[in-house]
Amino acid sequence: MSGSDGKKSSSPGVMDWIGSACRFATDRNDFRSFLSVSTASSRSKMQISSDIVIGSTMSAQELFVAAARECLSAGRKSLSVPQSLDLAAQVSAVDLGLKPALLYDSNSAGADQVQRYLSSLQSSQLVSKSLLTLDLNGNALIVNPVTVRTNVEQLFHHGGMSVIDVRHSLEKPAIAEPLTEELKSMTHDLLLLLRGFELKEAEKPLYVGERSEDWNLCTVFGLLLGYPVTYWFDQTKSFENCLSMTPLTVTTASATWLPDSAGHTCRLYSFSVPAALLQDTQPNLENWRLRLQERFQQQNVLKDLRVCQSTVTLPSVCL
């Protein structure tokens, strides 16, 4: 009887010990789980914190390059770093009013991608909100609407641009009447378009629409890009021209872009004029150069403006 009572009296102690051991094991597993989760959480927080610090310390050049490589890929191929820097310098020049617009041709990215790139720059406060993406018959342009309108109005009211007739039927290029009825109509439509665009901060590309179907895009690009010389041909008859084996004087303007301490040299302008017509177009070329120098002196993002000329002769010229 006493043996039986002794066995019963020891049972609660054994059970208590087993219960304590189980609780210890459970608590230890819980602690390990907690420690694992806490460590992972800490690592995650450290990674997020690290990413924020890295993002906040990126230079302007790095932000420009990151936006270009993220937004402007063609297929699986992104822009190279030099391409991204060239594009950044030109967009900065448009923002500063040094050039009225940029025709995007770095790769086959479309207007929607160019708009995404521009929006990224604007959200990072790298360029102003006033810049717009224009889709002109499938061609994407980044436009400073105020600068473009000012340039076009000056042409419309005061001249200042030489128009070169390069119809294929001509024996050689010739100076054309700068404001033919066709060019007057096109310029007038373009001005109306630009005045409407100035009032918008677009999140999508602005499409010119049907009114541009009859425009000579070669001439329009000369207007939009701020060239002192542009070409014209009768596109209702032929898209060919008479510039084959014609000596051309090519004018280029380049500068060093300095968003940070490191500089990057880029080309801001490049256009041509038949060498035989250089003297006739010289007043407009000189006026363009002086106005560019004046605007250049009013900013400090780009330095070392260089304008130079060279002569080339090509078997064919695509406009």
Tab-separated table of C-alpha atoms in Angstrom:
chain	number	residue	atom	x	y	z
A	1	MET	CA	0.000	0.000	0.000
A	2	SER	CA	2.744	2.325	0.932
A	3	GLY	CA	4.637	1.294	-2.222
A	4	SER	CA	1.646	2.077	-4.306
A	5	ASP	CA	1.191	5.428	-2.562
A	6	GLY	CA	4.907	6.197	-3.108
A	7	LYS	CA	4.605	5.544	-6.828
A	8	LYS	CA	1.590	7.767	-7.070
A	9	SER	CA	3.298	10.498	-5.100
A	10	SER	CA	6.325	10.487	-7.464
A	11	SER	CA	4.214	10.648	-10.660
A	12	PRO	CA	3.330	14.360	-10.420
A	13	GLY	CA	7.022	15.203	-10.054
A	14	VAL	CA	7.929	13.277	-13.180
A	15	MET	CA	5.079	14.864	-15.067
A	16	ASP	CA	6.108	18.325	-13.887
A	17	TRP	CA	9.650	17.650	-15.073
A	18	ILE	CA	8.442	16.439	-18.459
A	19	GLY	CA	6.147	19.488	-18.768
A	20	SER	CA	8.994	21.845	-17.898
A	21	ALA	CA	11.248	20.155	-20.443
A	22	CYS	CA	8.594	20.458	-23.139
A	23	ARG	CA	7.975	24.102	-22.308
A	24	PHE	CA	11.744	24.759	-22.433
A	25	ALA	CA	12.022	23.068	-25.819
A	26	THR	CA	9.035	24.977	-27.128
A	27	ASP	CA	10.316	28.253	-25.726
A	28	ARG	CA	13.755	27.562	-27.215
A	29	ASN	CA	12.247	26.837	-30.639
A	30	ASP	CA	10.099	29.944	-30.359
A	31	PHE	CA	13.204	31.906	-29.417
A	32	ARG	CA	15.102	30.485	-32.371
A	33	SER	CA	12.218	31.340	-34.680
A	34	PHE	CA	12.019	34.817	-33.194
A	35	LEU	CA	15.766	35.235	-33.538
A	36	SER	CA	15.634	34.077	-37.178
A	37	VAL	CA	12.743	36.396	-38.036
A	38	SER	CA	14.330	39.289	-36.161
A	39	THR	CA	17.638	38.750	-37.939
A	40	ALA	CA	15.952	38.556	-41.353
A	41	SER	CA	13.880	41.617	-40.523
A	42	SER	CA	16.973	43.491	-39.424
A	43	ARG	CA	18.785	42.505	-42.589
A	44	SER	CA	15.796	43.608	-44.659
A	45	LYS	CA	15.652	46.926	-42.842
A	46	MET	CA	19.386	47.346	-43.262
A	47	GLN	CA	19.046	46.615	-47.004
A	48	ILE	CA	16.194	49.107	-47.402
A	49	SER	CA	18.116	51.679	-45.408
A	50	SER	CA	21.187	51.005	-47.540
A	51	ASP	CA	19.178	51.380	-50.755
A	52	ILE	CA	17.760	54.685	-49.543
A	53	VAL	CA	21.193	55.976	-48.653
A	54	ILE	CA	22.600	54.851	-52.013
A	55	GLY	CA	19.692	56.440	-53.890
A	56	SER	CA	19.983	59.678	-51.950
A	57	THR	CA	23.701	59.952	-52.657
A	58	MET	CA	23.560	59.293	-56.420
A	59	SER	CA	25.073	62.089	-58.472
A	60	ALA	CA	23.094	63.923	-61.150
A	61	GLN	CA	25.011	62.053	-63.849
A	62	GLU	CA	24.169	58.710	-62.239
A	63	LEU	CA	20.483	59.631	-61.991
A	64	PHE	CA	20.389	60.637	-65.670
A	65	VAL	CA	22.107	57.402	-66.701
A	66	ALA	CA	19.849	55.248	-64.502
A	67	ALA	CA	16.709	56.853	-65.977
A	68	ALA	CA	17.908	56.333	-69.555
A	69	ARG	CA	18.931	52.715	-69.042
A	70	GLU	CA	15.672	51.938	-67.221
A	71	CYS	CA	13.234	53.665	-69.575
A	72	LEU	CA	14.766	53.628	-73.053
A	73	SER	CA	15.644	50.017	-73.739
A	74	ALA	CA	15.048	48.658	-77.234
A	75	GLY	CA	14.198	44.991	-76.868
A	76	ARG	CA	16.624	43.673	-74.265
A	77	LYS	CA	19.309	46.229	-75.027
A	78	SER	CA	19.647	49.348	-72.881
A	79	LEU	CA	21.464	52.532	-73.817
A	80	SER	CA	25.174	52.517	-73.074
A	81	VAL	CA	26.564	54.899	-70.472
A	82	PRO	CA	28.101	57.229	-73.128
A	83	GLN	CA	24.780	57.287	-75.017
A	84	SER	CA	22.934	58.046	-71.775
A	85	LEU	CA	25.311	60.911	-70.975
A	86	ASP	CA	25.015	62.386	-74.485
A	87	LEU	CA	21.230	62.284	-74.185
A	88	ALA	CA	21.339	63.834	-70.712
A	89	ALA	CA	23.495	66.719	-71.933
A	90	GLN	CA	21.166	67.411	-74.855
A	91	VAL	CA	18.023	67.266	-72.705
A	92	SER	CA	19.701	69.693	-70.290
A	93	ALA	CA	20.454	71.995	-73.237
A	94	VAL	CA	16.778	71.895	-74.249
A	95	ASP	CA	15.736	72.651	-70.669
A	96	LEU	CA	18.113	75.635	-70.565
A	97	GLY	CA	16.834	77.000	-73.881
A	98	LEU	CA	20.171	76.452	-75.639
A	99	LYS	CA	18.327	74.357	-78.200
A	100	PRO	CA	14.556	74.344	-78.669
A	101	ALA	CA	14.042	70.610	-79.124
A	102	LEU	CA	15.722	67.227	-79.339
A	103	LEU	CA	14.843	64.630	-81.965
A	104	TYR	CA	15.277	61.289	-80.193
A	105	ASP	CA	17.308	58.878	-82.323
A	106	SER	CA	19.559	57.054	-79.835
A	107	ASN	CA	17.722	53.797	-80.568
A	108	SER	CA	14.266	52.601	-81.621
A	109	ALA	CA	12.499	53.506	-78.347
A	110	GLY	CA	9.103	55.080	-79.004
A	111	ALA	CA	7.409	58.237	-77.782
A	112	ASP	CA	5.845	56.483	-74.766
A	113	GLN	CA	9.289	55.383	-73.574
A	114	VAL	CA	10.727	58.853	-74.159
A	115	GLN	CA	7.859	60.298	-72.107
A	116	ARG	CA	8.591	57.832	-69.308
A	117	TYR	CA	12.243	58.896	-69.364
A	118	LEU	CA	11.309	62.587	-69.296
A	119	SER	CA	8.831	62.044	-66.435
A	120	SER	CA	11.547	60.253	-64.459
A	121	LEU	CA	13.899	63.220	-64.893
A	122	GLN	CA	11.151	65.644	-63.909
A	123	SER	CA	10.207	63.670	-60.779
A	124	SER	CA	13.888	63.739	-59.759
A	125	GLN	CA	13.896	67.522	-60.393
A	126	LEU	CA	16.676	67.169	-62.953
A	127	VAL	CA	14.726	69.134	-65.591
A	128	SER	CA	11.723	71.438	-65.465
A	129	LYS	CA	8.094	70.352	-65.751
A	130	SER	CA	7.620	72.548	-68.827
A	131	LEU	CA	9.387	70.119	-71.186
A	132	LEU	CA	7.076	67.982	-73.314
A	133	THR	CA	7.290	64.856	-75.454
A	134	LEU	CA	5.972	65.394	-78.970
A	135	ASP	CA	5.051	62.565	-81.330
A	136	LEU	CA	5.309	63.824	-84.894
A	137	ASN	CA	4.363	61.081	-87.349
A	138	GLY	CA	6.090	58.449	-85.215
A	139	ASN	CA	9.137	60.628	-84.466
A	140	ALA	CA	9.672	61.406	-80.776
A	141	LEU	CA	10.931	64.848	-79.764
A	142	ILE	CA	11.612	66.392	-76.364
A	143	VAL	CA	10.480	69.984	-76.717
A	144	ASN	CA	10.876	73.255	-74.845
A	145	PRO	CA	7.608	74.783	-76.118
A	146	VAL	CA	8.458	78.383	-75.184
A	147	THR	CA	11.828	78.314	-76.964
A	148	VAL	CA	10.398	76.590	-80.042
A	149	ARG	CA	7.532	79.062	-80.267
A	150	THR	CA	9.902	82.022	-79.923
A	151	ASN	CA	12.119	80.679	-82.721
A	152	VAL	CA	9.209	79.927	-85.033
A	153	GLU	CA	7.587	83.311	-84.385
A	154	GLN	CA	10.872	85.042	-85.197
A	155	LEU	CA	11.017	83.182	-88.495
A	156	PHE	CA	7.373	83.894	-89.253
A	157	HIS	CA	7.605	87.626	-88.548
A	158	HIS	CA	11.275	88.547	-89.063
A	159	GLY	CA	12.899	85.836	-91.172
A	160	GLY	CA	16.217	84.444	-89.957
A	161	MET	CA	16.192	81.027	-91.603
A	162	SER	CA	17.514	80.074	-95.026
A	163	VAL	CA	15.391	77.528	-96.892
A	164	ILE	CA	17.301	75.462	-99.455
A	165	ASP	CA	15.359	73.968	-102.372
A	166	VAL	CA	16.828	70.511	-103.029
A	167	ARG	CA	14.229	69.042	-105.376
A	168	HIS	CA	15.566	66.089	-107.350
A	169	SER	CA	14.645	67.812	-110.621
A	170	LEU	CA	17.097	70.660	-109.943
A	171	GLU	CA	20.616	70.534	-111.315
A	172	LYS	CA	21.933	71.970	-108.052
A	173	PRO	CA	20.497	73.290	-104.740
A	174	ALA	CA	19.097	76.815	-104.695
A	175	ILE	CA	17.899	79.348	-102.140
A	176	ALA	CA	14.101	79.159	-101.905
A	177	GLU	CA	11.613	81.798	-100.898
A	178	PRO	CA	11.650	81.443	-97.070
A	179	LEU	CA	7.928	81.894	-96.612
A	180	THR	CA	6.094	80.234	-99.452
A	181	GLU	CA	2.380	79.692	-98.979
A	182	GLU	CA	3.074	76.094	-98.011
A	183	LEU	CA	5.644	77.110	-95.393
A	184	LYS	CA	3.426	79.926	-94.107
A	185	SER	CA	0.542	77.510	-93.605
A	186	MET	CA	2.771	74.931	-91.942
A	187	THR	CA	4.392	77.515	-89.659
A	188	HIS	CA	1.006	78.953	-88.699
A	189	ASP	CA	-0.333	75.501	-87.769
A	190	LEU	CA	2.827	74.772	-85.805
A	191	LEU	CA	2.487	78.005	-83.819
A	192	LEU	CA	-1.125	77.229	-82.903
A	193	LEU	CA	-0.064	73.767	-81.810
A	194	LEU	CA	2.789	75.053	-79.651
A	195	ARG	CA	0.676	77.711	-77.948
A	196	GLY	CA	-1.775	75.004	-76.923
A	197	PHE	CA	1.000	72.732	-75.677
A	198	GLU	CA	2.522	75.467	-73.506
A	199	LEU	CA	-0.498	75.306	-71.202
A	200	LYS	CA	-0.035	71.603	-70.490
A	201	GLU	CA	2.133	69.512	-68.209
A	202	ALA	CA	1.570	66.274	-70.060
A	203	GLU	CA	2.027	62.806	-68.599
A	204	LYS	CA	1.632	61.269	-72.051
A	205	PRO	CA	3.203	62.144	-75.419
A	206	LEU	CA	1.391	64.873	-77.313
A	207	TYR	CA	0.381	63.712	-80.769
A	208	VAL	CA	0.361	66.233	-83.607
A	209	GLY	CA	-2.289	64.298	-85.501
A	210	GLU	CA	-3.617	64.532	-89.029
A	211	ARG	CA	-2.643	68.145	-89.627
A	212	SER	CA	1.003	67.083	-89.977
A	213	GLU	CA	0.375	64.521	-92.717
A	214	ASP	CA	0.993	67.093	-95.464
A	215	TRP	CA	3.979	68.715	-93.750
A	216	ASN	CA	7.469	68.328	-95.138
A	217	LEU	CA	9.066	66.757	-92.061
A	218	CYS	CA	12.579	67.682	-93.171
A	219	THR	CA	11.595	71.363	-93.144
A	220	VAL	CA	9.628	71.029	-89.889
A	221	PHE	CA	12.557	69.395	-88.103
A	222	GLY	CA	14.750	72.311	-89.156
A	223	LEU	CA	12.207	74.677	-87.597
A	224	LEU	CA	11.767	72.688	-84.389
A	225	LEU	CA	15.475	72.031	-83.838
A	226	GLY	CA	16.447	75.685	-84.249
A	227	TYR	CA	18.633	75.385	-87.345
A	228	PRO	CA	19.448	78.579	-89.287
A	229	VAL	CA	19.224	76.521	-92.496
A	230	THR	CA	16.663	73.911	-93.502
A	231	TYR	CA	15.945	71.907	-96.638
A	232	TRP	CA	12.762	71.741	-98.691
A	233	PHE	CA	11.641	69.522	-101.560
A	234	ASP	CA	8.315	68.841	-103.222
A	235	GLN	CA	7.321	65.627	-101.480
A	236	THR	CA	4.172	65.302	-103.595
A	237	LYS	CA	6.451	64.477	-106.537
A	238	SER	CA	9.517	62.823	-105.017
A	239	PHE	CA	11.375	62.324	-101.746
A	240	GLU	CA	14.719	62.278	-103.537
A	241	ASN	CA	17.044	65.284	-103.569
A	242	CYS	CA	19.874	66.793	-105.603
A	243	LEU	CA	22.549	66.699	-102.868
A	244	SER	CA	24.408	63.659	-104.192
A	245	MET	CA	28.141	64.459	-104.625
A	246	THR	CA	27.446	68.056	-103.641
A	247	PRO	CA	30.061	69.557	-101.293
A	248	LEU	CA	28.334	70.363	-97.992
A	249	THR	CA	29.611	72.633	-95.238
A	250	VAL	CA	28.713	70.993	-91.925
A	251	THR	CA	28.419	73.225	-88.860
A	252	THR	CA	28.658	71.584	-85.434
A	253	ALA	CA	28.335	73.075	-81.966
A	254	SER	CA	29.641	71.135	-78.981
A	255	ALA	CA	30.084	71.832	-75.275
A	256	THR	CA	31.100	70.214	-72.003
A	257	TRP	CA	28.222	69.234	-69.714
A	258	LEU	CA	28.996	69.774	-66.025
A	259	PRO	CA	26.116	68.632	-63.783
A	260	ASP	CA	28.678	67.470	-61.200
A	261	SER	CA	32.431	67.748	-60.952
A	262	ALA	CA	32.947	65.334	-63.869
A	263	GLY	CA	32.444	66.762	-67.353
A	264	HIS	CA	31.126	65.107	-70.514
A	265	THR	CA	31.641	66.566	-73.993
A	266	CYS	CA	28.638	66.343	-76.303
A	267	ARG	CA	27.415	67.689	-79.633
A	268	LEU	CA	24.471	70.080	-79.378
A	269	TYR	CA	23.943	70.976	-83.052
A	270	SER	CA	24.893	69.570	-86.423
A	271	PHE	CA	23.488	70.807	-89.727
A	272	SER	CA	24.699	71.361	-93.264
A	273	VAL	CA	24.439	73.836	-96.111
A	274	PRO	CA	25.649	73.380	-99.696
A	275	ALA	CA	29.129	74.892	-99.837
A	276	ALA	CA	28.209	76.851	-102.963
A	277	LEU	CA	25.473	78.636	-100.945
A	278	LEU	CA	27.560	79.310	-97.847
A	279	GLN	CA	28.067	82.975	-98.644
A	280	ASP	CA	24.346	83.502	-99.302
A	281	THR	CA	23.392	81.905	-95.979
A	282	GLN	CA	26.235	83.410	-93.935
A	283	PRO	CA	24.162	86.238	-92.339
A	284	ASN	CA	21.689	83.724	-90.870
A	285	LEU	CA	24.505	81.418	-89.770
A	286	GLU	CA	26.291	84.265	-88.015
A	287	ASN	CA	23.081	85.462	-86.348
A	288	TRP	CA	22.419	81.926	-85.104
A	289	ARG	CA	25.960	81.671	-83.691
A	290	LEU	CA	25.707	85.001	-81.853
A	291	ARG	CA	22.316	84.136	-80.321
A	292	LEU	CA	23.635	80.751	-79.201
A	293	GLN	CA	26.658	82.384	-77.566
A	294	GLU	CA	24.402	84.897	-75.807
A	295	ARG	CA	22.156	82.182	-74.370
A	296	PHE	CA	25.187	80.096	-73.460
A	297	GLN	CA	26.574	82.874	-71.275
A	298	GLN	CA	23.333	82.981	-69.265
A	299	GLN	CA	23.793	79.501	-67.753
A	300	ASN	CA	26.525	77.507	-66.012
A	301	VAL	CA	25.589	73.857	-66.617
A	302	LEU	CA	27.411	73.627	-69.952
A	303	LYS	CA	30.855	75.114	-70.600
A	304	ASP	CA	33.396	75.509	-73.396
A	305	LEU	CA	31.108	76.139	-76.369
A	306	ARG	CA	32.845	75.312	-79.637
A	307	VAL	CA	31.403	75.988	-83.099
A	308	CYS	CA	33.330	74.597	-86.056
A	309	GLN	CA	32.838	73.799	-89.740
A	310	SER	CA	34.024	71.061	-92.075
A	311	THR	CA	33.264	70.068	-95.657
A	312	VAL	CA	32.014	66.669	-96.794
A	313	THR	CA	30.910	65.193	-100.120
A	314	LEU	CA	28.649	62.144	-100.019
A	315	PRO	CA	27.366	59.813	-102.748
A	316	SER	CA	23.860	60.130	-101.306
A	317	VAL	CA	22.192	62.253	-98.641
A	318	CYS	CA	19.088	61.070	-96.794
A	319	LEU	CA	16.861	63.863	-95.478
